[in-house]
Coordinates of C-alpha atoms and ligand atoms in Angstrom, one line a residue:
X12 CA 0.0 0.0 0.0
X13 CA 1.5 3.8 -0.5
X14 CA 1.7 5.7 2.2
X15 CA -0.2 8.9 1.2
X16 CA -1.5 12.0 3.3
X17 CA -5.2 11.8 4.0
X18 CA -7.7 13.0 1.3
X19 CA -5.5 16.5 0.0
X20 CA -6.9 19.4 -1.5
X21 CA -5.5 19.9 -4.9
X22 CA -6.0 23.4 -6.6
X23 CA -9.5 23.8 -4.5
X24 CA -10.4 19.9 -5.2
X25 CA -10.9 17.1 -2.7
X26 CA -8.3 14.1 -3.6
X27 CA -8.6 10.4 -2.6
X28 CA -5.1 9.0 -3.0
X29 CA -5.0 9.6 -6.7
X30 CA -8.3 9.7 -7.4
X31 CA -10.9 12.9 -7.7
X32 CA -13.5 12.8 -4.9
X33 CA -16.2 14.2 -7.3
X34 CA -15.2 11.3 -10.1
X35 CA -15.1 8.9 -7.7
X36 CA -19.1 10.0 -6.5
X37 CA -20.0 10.5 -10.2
X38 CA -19.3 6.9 -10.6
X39 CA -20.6 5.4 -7.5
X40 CA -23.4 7.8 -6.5
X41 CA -23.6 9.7 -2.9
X42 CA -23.2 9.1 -0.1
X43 CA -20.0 6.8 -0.3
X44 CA -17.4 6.3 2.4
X45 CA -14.4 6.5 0.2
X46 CA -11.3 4.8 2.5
X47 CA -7.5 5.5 1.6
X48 CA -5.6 2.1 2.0
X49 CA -2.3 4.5 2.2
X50 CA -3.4 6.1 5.4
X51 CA -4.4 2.9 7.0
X52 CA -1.2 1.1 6.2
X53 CA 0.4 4.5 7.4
X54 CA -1.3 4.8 11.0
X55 CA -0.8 0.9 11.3
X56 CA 3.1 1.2 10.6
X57 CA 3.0 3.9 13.2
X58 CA 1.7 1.9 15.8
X59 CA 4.0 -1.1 14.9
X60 CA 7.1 1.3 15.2
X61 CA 6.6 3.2 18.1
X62 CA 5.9 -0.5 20.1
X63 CA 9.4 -2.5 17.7
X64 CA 11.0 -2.9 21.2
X65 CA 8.2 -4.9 22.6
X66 CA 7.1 -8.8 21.5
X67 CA 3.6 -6.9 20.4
X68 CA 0.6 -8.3 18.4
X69 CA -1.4 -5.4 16.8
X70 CA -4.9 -6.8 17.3
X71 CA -7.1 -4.2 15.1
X72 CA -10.2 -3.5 16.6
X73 CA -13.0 -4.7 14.3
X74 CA -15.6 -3.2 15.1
X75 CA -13.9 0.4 14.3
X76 CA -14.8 -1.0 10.5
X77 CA -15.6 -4.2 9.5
X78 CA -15.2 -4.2 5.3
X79 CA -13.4 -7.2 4.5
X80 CA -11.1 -5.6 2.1
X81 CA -9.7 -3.4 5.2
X82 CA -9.8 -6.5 7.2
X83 CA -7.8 -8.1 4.4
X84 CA -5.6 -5.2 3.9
X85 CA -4.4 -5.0 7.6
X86 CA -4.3 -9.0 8.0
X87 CA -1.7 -8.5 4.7
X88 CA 0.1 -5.9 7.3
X89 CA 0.4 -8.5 9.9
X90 CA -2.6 -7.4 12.4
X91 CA -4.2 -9.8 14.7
X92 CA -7.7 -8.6 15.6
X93 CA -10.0 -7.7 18.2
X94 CA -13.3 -9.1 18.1
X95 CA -16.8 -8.7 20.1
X96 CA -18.9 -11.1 18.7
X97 CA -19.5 -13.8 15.9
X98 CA -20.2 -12.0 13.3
X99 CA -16.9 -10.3 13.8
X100 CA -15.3 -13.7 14.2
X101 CA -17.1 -15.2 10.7
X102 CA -15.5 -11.6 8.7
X103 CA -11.8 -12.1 10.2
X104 CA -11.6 -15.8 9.0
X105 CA -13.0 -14.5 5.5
X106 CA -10.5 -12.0 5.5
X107 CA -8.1 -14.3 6.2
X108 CA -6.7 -14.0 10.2
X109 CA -5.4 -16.6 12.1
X110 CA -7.5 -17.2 14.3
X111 CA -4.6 -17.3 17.2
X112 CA -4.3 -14.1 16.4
X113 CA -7.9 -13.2 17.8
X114 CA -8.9 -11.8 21.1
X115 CA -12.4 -11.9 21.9
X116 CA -13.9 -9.4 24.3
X117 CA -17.4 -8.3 25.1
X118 CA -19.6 -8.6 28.5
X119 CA -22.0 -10.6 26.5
X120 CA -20.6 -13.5 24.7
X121 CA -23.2 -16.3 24.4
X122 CA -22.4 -20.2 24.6
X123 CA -23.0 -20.4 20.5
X124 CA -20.1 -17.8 20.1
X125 CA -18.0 -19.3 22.6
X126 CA -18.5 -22.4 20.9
X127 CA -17.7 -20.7 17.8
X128 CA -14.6 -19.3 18.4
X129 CA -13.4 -22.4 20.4
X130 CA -13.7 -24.5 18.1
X131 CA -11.4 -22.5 15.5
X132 CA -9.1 -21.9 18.5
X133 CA -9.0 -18.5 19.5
X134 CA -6.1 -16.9 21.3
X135 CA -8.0 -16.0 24.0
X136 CA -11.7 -14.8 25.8
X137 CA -11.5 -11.5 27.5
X138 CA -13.7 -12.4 30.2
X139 CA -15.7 -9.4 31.6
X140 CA -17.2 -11.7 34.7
X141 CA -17.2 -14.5 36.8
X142 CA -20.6 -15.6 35.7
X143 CA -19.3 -15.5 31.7
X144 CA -15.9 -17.9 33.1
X145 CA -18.2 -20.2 34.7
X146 CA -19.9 -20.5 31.4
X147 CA -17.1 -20.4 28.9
X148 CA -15.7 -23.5 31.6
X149 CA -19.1 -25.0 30.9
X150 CA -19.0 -25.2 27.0
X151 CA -15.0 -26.0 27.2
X152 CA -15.8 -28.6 29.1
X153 CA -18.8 -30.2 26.9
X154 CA -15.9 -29.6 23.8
X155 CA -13.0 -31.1 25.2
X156 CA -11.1 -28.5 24.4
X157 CA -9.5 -25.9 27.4
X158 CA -10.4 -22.6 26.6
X159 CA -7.9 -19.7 26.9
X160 CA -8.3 -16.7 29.2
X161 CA -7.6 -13.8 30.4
X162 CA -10.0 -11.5 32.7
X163 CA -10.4 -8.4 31.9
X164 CA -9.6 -5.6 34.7
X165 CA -12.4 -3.1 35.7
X166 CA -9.4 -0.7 37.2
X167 CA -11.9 1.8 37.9
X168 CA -10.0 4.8 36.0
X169 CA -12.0 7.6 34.5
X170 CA -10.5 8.3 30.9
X171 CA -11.0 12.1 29.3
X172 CA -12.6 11.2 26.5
X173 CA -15.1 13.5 24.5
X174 CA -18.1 11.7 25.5
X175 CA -19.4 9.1 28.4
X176 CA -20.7 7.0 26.4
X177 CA -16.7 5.8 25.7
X178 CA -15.6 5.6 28.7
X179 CA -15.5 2.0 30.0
X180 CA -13.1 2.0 32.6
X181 CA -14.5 3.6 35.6
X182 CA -16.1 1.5 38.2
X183 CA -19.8 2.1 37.3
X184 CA -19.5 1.2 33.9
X185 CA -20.4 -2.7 32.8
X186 CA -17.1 -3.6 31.4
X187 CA -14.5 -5.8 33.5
X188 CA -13.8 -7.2 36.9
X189 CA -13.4 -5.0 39.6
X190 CA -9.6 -5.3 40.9
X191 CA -10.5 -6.9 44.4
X192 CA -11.9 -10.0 42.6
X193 CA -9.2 -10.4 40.0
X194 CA -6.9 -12.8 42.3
X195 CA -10.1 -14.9 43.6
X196 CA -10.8 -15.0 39.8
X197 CA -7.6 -16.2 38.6
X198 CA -7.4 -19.0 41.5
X199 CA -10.6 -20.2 40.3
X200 CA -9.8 -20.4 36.9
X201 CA -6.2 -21.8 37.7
X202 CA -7.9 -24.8 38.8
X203 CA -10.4 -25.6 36.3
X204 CA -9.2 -28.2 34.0
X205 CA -11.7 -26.5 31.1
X206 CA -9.5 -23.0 31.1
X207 CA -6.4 -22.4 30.8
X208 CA -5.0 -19.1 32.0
X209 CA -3.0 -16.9 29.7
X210 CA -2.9 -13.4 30.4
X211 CA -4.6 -10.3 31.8
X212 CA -6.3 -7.2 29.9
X213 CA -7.8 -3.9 30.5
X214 CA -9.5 -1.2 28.6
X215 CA -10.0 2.3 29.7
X216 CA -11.9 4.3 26.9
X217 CA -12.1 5.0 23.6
X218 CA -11.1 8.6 21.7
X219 CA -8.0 8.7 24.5
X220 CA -5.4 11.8 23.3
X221 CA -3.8 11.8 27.0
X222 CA -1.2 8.7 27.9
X223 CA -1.9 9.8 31.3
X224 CA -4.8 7.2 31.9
X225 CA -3.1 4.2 30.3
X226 CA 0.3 4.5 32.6
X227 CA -2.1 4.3 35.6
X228 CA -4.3 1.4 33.7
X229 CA -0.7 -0.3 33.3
X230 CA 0.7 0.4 36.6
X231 CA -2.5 -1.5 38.3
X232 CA -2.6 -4.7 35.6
X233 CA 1.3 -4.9 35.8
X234 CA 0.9 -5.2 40.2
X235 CA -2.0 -7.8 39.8
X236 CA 0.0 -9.8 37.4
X237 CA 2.9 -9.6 39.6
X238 CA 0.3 -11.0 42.3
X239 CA -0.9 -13.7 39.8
X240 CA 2.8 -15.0 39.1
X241 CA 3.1 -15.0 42.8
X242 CA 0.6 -17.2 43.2
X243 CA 2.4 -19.7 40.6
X244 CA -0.4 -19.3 38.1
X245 CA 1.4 -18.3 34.7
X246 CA 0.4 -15.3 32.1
X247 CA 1.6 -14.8 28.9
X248 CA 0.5 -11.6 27.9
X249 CA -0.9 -8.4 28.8
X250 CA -3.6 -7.2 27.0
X251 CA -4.2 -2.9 26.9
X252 CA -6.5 -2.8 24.5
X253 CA -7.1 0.2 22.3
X254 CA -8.9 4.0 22.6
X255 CA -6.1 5.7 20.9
X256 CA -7.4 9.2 19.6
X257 CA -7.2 11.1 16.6
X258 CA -7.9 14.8 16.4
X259 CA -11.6 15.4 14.9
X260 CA -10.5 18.8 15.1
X261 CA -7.3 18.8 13.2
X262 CA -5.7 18.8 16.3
X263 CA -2.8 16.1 17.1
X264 CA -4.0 12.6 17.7
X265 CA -2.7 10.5 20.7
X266 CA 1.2 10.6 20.8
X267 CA 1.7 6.6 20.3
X268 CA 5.5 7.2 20.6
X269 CA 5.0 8.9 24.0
X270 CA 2.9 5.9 25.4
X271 CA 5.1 3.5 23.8
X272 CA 8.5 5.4 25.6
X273 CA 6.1 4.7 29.1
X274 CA 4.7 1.3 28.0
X275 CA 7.3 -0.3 26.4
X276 CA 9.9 -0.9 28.7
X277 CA 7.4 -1.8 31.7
X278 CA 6.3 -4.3 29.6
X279 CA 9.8 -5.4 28.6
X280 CA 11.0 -6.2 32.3
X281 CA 8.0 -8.7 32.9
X282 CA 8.8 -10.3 30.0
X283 CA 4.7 -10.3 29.0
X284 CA 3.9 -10.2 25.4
X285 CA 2.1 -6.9 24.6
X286 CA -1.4 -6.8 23.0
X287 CA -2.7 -3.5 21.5
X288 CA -6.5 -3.1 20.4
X289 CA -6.8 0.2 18.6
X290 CA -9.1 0.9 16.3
X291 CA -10.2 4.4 15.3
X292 CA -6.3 4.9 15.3
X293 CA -5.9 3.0 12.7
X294 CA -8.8 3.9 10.0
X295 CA -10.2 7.0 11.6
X296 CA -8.6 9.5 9.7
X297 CA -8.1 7.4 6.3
X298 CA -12.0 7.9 5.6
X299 CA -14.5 10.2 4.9
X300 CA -18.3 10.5 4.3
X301 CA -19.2 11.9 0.8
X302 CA -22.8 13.5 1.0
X303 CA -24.6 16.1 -2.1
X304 CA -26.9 18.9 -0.6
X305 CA -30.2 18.4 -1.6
X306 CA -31.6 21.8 -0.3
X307 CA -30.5 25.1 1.4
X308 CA -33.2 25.9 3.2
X309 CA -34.2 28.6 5.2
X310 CA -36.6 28.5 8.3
X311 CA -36.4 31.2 11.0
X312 CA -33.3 32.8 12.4
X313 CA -32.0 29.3 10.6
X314 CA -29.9 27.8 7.7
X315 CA -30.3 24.3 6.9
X316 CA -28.1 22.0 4.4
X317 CA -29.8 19.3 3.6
X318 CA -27.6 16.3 2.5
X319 CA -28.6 12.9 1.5
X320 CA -26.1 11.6 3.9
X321 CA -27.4 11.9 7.7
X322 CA -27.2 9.7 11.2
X323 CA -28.5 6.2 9.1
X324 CA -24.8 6.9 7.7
X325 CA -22.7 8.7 10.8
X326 CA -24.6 8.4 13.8
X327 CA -21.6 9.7 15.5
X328 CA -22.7 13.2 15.7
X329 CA -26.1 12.2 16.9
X330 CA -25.4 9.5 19.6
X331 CA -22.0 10.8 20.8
X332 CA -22.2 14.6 20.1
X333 CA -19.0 14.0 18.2
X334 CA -17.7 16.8 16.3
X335 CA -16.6 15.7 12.5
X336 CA -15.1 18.8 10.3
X337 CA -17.3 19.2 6.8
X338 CA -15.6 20.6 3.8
X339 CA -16.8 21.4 0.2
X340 CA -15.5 18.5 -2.1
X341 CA -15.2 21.6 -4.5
X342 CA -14.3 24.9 -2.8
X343 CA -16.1 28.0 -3.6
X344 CA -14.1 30.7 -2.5
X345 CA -16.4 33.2 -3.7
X346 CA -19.3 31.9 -1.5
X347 CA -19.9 33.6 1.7
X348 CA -19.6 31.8 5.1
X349 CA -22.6 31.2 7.0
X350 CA -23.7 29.4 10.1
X351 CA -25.4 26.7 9.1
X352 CA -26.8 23.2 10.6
X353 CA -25.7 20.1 8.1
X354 CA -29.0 18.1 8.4
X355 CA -29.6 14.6 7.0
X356 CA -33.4 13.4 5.2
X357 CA -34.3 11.3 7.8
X358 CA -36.9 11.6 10.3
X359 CA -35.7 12.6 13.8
X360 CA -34.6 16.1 14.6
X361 CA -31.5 14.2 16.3
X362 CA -30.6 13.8 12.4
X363 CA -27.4 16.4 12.2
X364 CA -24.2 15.9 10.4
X365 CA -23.0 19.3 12.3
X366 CA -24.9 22.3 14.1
X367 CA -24.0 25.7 14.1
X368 CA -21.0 25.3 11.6
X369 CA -19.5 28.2 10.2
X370 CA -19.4 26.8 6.6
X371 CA -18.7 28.0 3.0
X372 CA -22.0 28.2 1.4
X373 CA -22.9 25.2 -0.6
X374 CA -25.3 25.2 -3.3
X375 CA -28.1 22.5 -4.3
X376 CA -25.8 19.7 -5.9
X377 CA -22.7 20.3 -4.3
X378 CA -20.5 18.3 -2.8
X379 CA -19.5 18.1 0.9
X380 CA -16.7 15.5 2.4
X381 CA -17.7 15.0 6.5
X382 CA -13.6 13.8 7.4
X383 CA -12.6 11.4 9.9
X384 CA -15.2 9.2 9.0
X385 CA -13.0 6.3 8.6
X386 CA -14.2 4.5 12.4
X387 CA -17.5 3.9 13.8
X388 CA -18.7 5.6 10.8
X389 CA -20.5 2.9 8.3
X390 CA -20.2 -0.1 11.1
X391 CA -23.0 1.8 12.7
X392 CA -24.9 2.4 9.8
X393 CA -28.2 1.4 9.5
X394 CA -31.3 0.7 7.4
X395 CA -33.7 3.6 9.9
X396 CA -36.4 5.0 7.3
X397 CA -35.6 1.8 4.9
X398 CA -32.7 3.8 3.5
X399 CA -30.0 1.7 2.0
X400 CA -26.9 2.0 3.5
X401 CA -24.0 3.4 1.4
X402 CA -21.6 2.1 -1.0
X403 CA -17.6 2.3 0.6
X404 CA -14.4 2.4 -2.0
X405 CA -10.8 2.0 -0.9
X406 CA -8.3 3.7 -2.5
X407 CA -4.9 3.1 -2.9
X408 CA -2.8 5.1 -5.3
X409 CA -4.2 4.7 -8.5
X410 CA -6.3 1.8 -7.6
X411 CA -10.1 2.2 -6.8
X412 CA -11.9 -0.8 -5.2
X413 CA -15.3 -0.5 -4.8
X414 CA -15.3 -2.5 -1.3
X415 CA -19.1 -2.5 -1.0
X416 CA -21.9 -2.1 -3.3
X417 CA -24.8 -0.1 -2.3
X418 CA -28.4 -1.2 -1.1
X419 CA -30.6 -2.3 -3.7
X420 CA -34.2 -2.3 -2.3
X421 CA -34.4 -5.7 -2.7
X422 CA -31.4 -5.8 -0.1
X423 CA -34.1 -4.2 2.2
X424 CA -36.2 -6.6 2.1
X425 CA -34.0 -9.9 2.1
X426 CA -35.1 -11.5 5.3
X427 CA -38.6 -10.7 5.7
X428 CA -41.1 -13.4 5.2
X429 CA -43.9 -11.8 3.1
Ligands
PLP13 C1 -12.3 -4.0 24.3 C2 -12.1 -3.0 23.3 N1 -10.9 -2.9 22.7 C3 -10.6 -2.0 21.7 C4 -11.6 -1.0 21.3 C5 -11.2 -0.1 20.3 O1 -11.3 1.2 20.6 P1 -10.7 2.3 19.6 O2 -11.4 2.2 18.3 O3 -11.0 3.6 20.3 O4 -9.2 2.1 19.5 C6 -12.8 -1.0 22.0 C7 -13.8 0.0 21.6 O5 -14.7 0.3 22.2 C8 -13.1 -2.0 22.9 O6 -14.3 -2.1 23.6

């Protein structure tokens, strides 16, 4: 893959890689996520450098974005993955990923999906409670085959992050174990002939831009594994998961080098094989959301852009209040700027791409590029109002892939028993 800059402008045009944003619209319609392998393959190498002095497996985050031909791409990179379900599980093996190179997470894994991922041999369940080790012990058991674990720390550490609904490491969310029942935990599972104990993880957040959180998050899994040794019970790796940032607002993303400078050699002395989960890191920035205006309408003190692309296509805005900067795909100079809000068609007054956005003035037909669109952008799509979700394209260079068709309106109704 080249390593390109994400999506430049180019005498007042928006560039994919090689590739005109507007050509690449006028050939698969709008809205399109349009992905740029480059930047992917960049962030990913970035990562991978800043950790080279630890024995690290980069295990993208799946659920950041799903497509197959970015799961393919970053399995070609060497990238293990995070997964939270069996669906996620069915699309790595399509993509090609070994499946000891999966970590499974999730405070709701059912016996089918333990079952599942058993049987293909994962590298290990990131088990959120004692009820879910009970029953992963259960279905090892009935298999025959020992299942590998590690239990994953509530440290109860408040991350910044923009929004609570990303936060996951404080002790009232529902993710993890609380730290005074990890030892009892690990005794237990120690002596279950179903389970076999491998290592300990922990994730704080998601949208982190601060190492800060993560040192403490490693100080307290690094003392509990000490205690675990202790006890004669043997890990092999730690698991950190992911939450790296990027900056939404053009502002610097999290410094990987700086948590790698704390991280790394902490790691090192244990002698613990690393495991990273980031995500958003890794395709956040190498996408965008491609949407036309269908009206400019005025109602009140107020100035609407109407796009065909709303929160069935990024309900980030909506759901998180996330901010995602929106740029003409072709720049008007001459337009004035207004305050506007960048509204979708669909029915909910929720529906915003942005509000009160100082914008250049688009006219009906134009094109507008929402950026960082690259995680938790189409994976959260969905079908609200019977819309059909999107088409996405990966770029690379010169290449163009057209990674996913759009909805037909057959596709809407595939399922449903008439
Ligand atoms: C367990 C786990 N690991 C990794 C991630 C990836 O987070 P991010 O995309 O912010 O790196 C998440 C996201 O919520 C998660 O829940």
């Amino acid at each position: 893959m080249a390593v390109t800059q994400p999506f430049p402008r180019i005498d007042g045009e928006l560039w994919a890689a090689e590739s005109r944003v507007a050509d690449l619209v006028a050939e698969f319609g709008s809205p399109l996520y349009v992905y740029d392998a480059g930047v992917i393959e960049a962030a990913y190498r970035r990562i991978e450098s800043a950790f080279a002095g630890a024995d690290i497996l980069l295990a993208y985050s799946v659920k950041a974005n799903s497509n197959l031909e970015i799961l393919k791409r970053l399995r070609a990179l060497g990238a293990g993955a995070d997964i939270v379900s069996q669906g996620e599980l069915h699309r790595c093996l399509a993509a090609g990923f070994s499946p000891s190179d999966v970590v499974f997470a999730g405070v709701g894994k059912t016996e089918v999906e333990m079952e599942a991922a058993l049987e293909v041999g994962i590298l290990a369940f990131n088990v959120e409670s004692a009820e879910e080790l009970q029953a992963l012990g259960r279905v090892a058991e009935r298999l025959g085959r020992p299942a590998p674990v590690a239990l994953r720390v509530n440290p109860d550490i408040v991350a910044d992050t923009p929004h609570e609904y990303t936060r996951t490491g404080d002790g009232a969310s529902k993710f993890g174990i609380p730290v005074d029942r990890i030892l009892d935990l690990y005794r237990w599972a120690a002596d279950q002939p179903s389970l076999e104990v491998r290592g300990i993880d922990v994730h704080i957040g998601s949208q982190i831009l601060d190492p800060e959180p993560y040192t403490r998050a490693l100080a307290q899994v690094l003392d509990l594994a000490a205690e675990v040794r202790a006890e004669g019970i043997d890990l092999d790796f730690v698991d950190l998961g992911g939450g790296f940032g990027v900056g939404y607002e053009g502002e610097d993303g999290l410094s990987v080098e700086g948590l790698a400078a704390i991280v790394v050699p902490r790691v090192a002395e244990t002698g613990l094989r690393l495991i990273l989960e980031p995500g958003r890191f890794i395709v956040g920035q190498a996408g965008i959301l491609v949407t036309k205006v269908l009206y400019v309408k005025h109602s009140g003190s107020k100035t609407f852009v109407v796009t065909d692309g709303g929160m069935t296509e990024l309900i980030r805005p909506s759901h998180y209040q996330g901010f995602h900067r929106i740029e003409p795909v072709i720049s008007r100079e001459e337009a004035v700027r207004e305050v506007v809000d960048v509204v979708g068609p669909i029915c909910e007054t929720g529906d915003f791409l942005a509000r009160d956005r100082v914008l250049q003035m688009p006219a009906q037909g134009d094109l507008l590029a929402v950026q960082t669109a690259g995680a938790y952008g189409f994976v959260m799509a969905s079908n609200y109002n019977s819309r059909r979700r999107p088409a996405e394209v990966v770029v690379n260079g010169t290449e163009v892939t057209l990674a996913r068709r759009r909805e037909t309106l057959d596709d809407l109704l595939r399922g449903e028993i008439p």
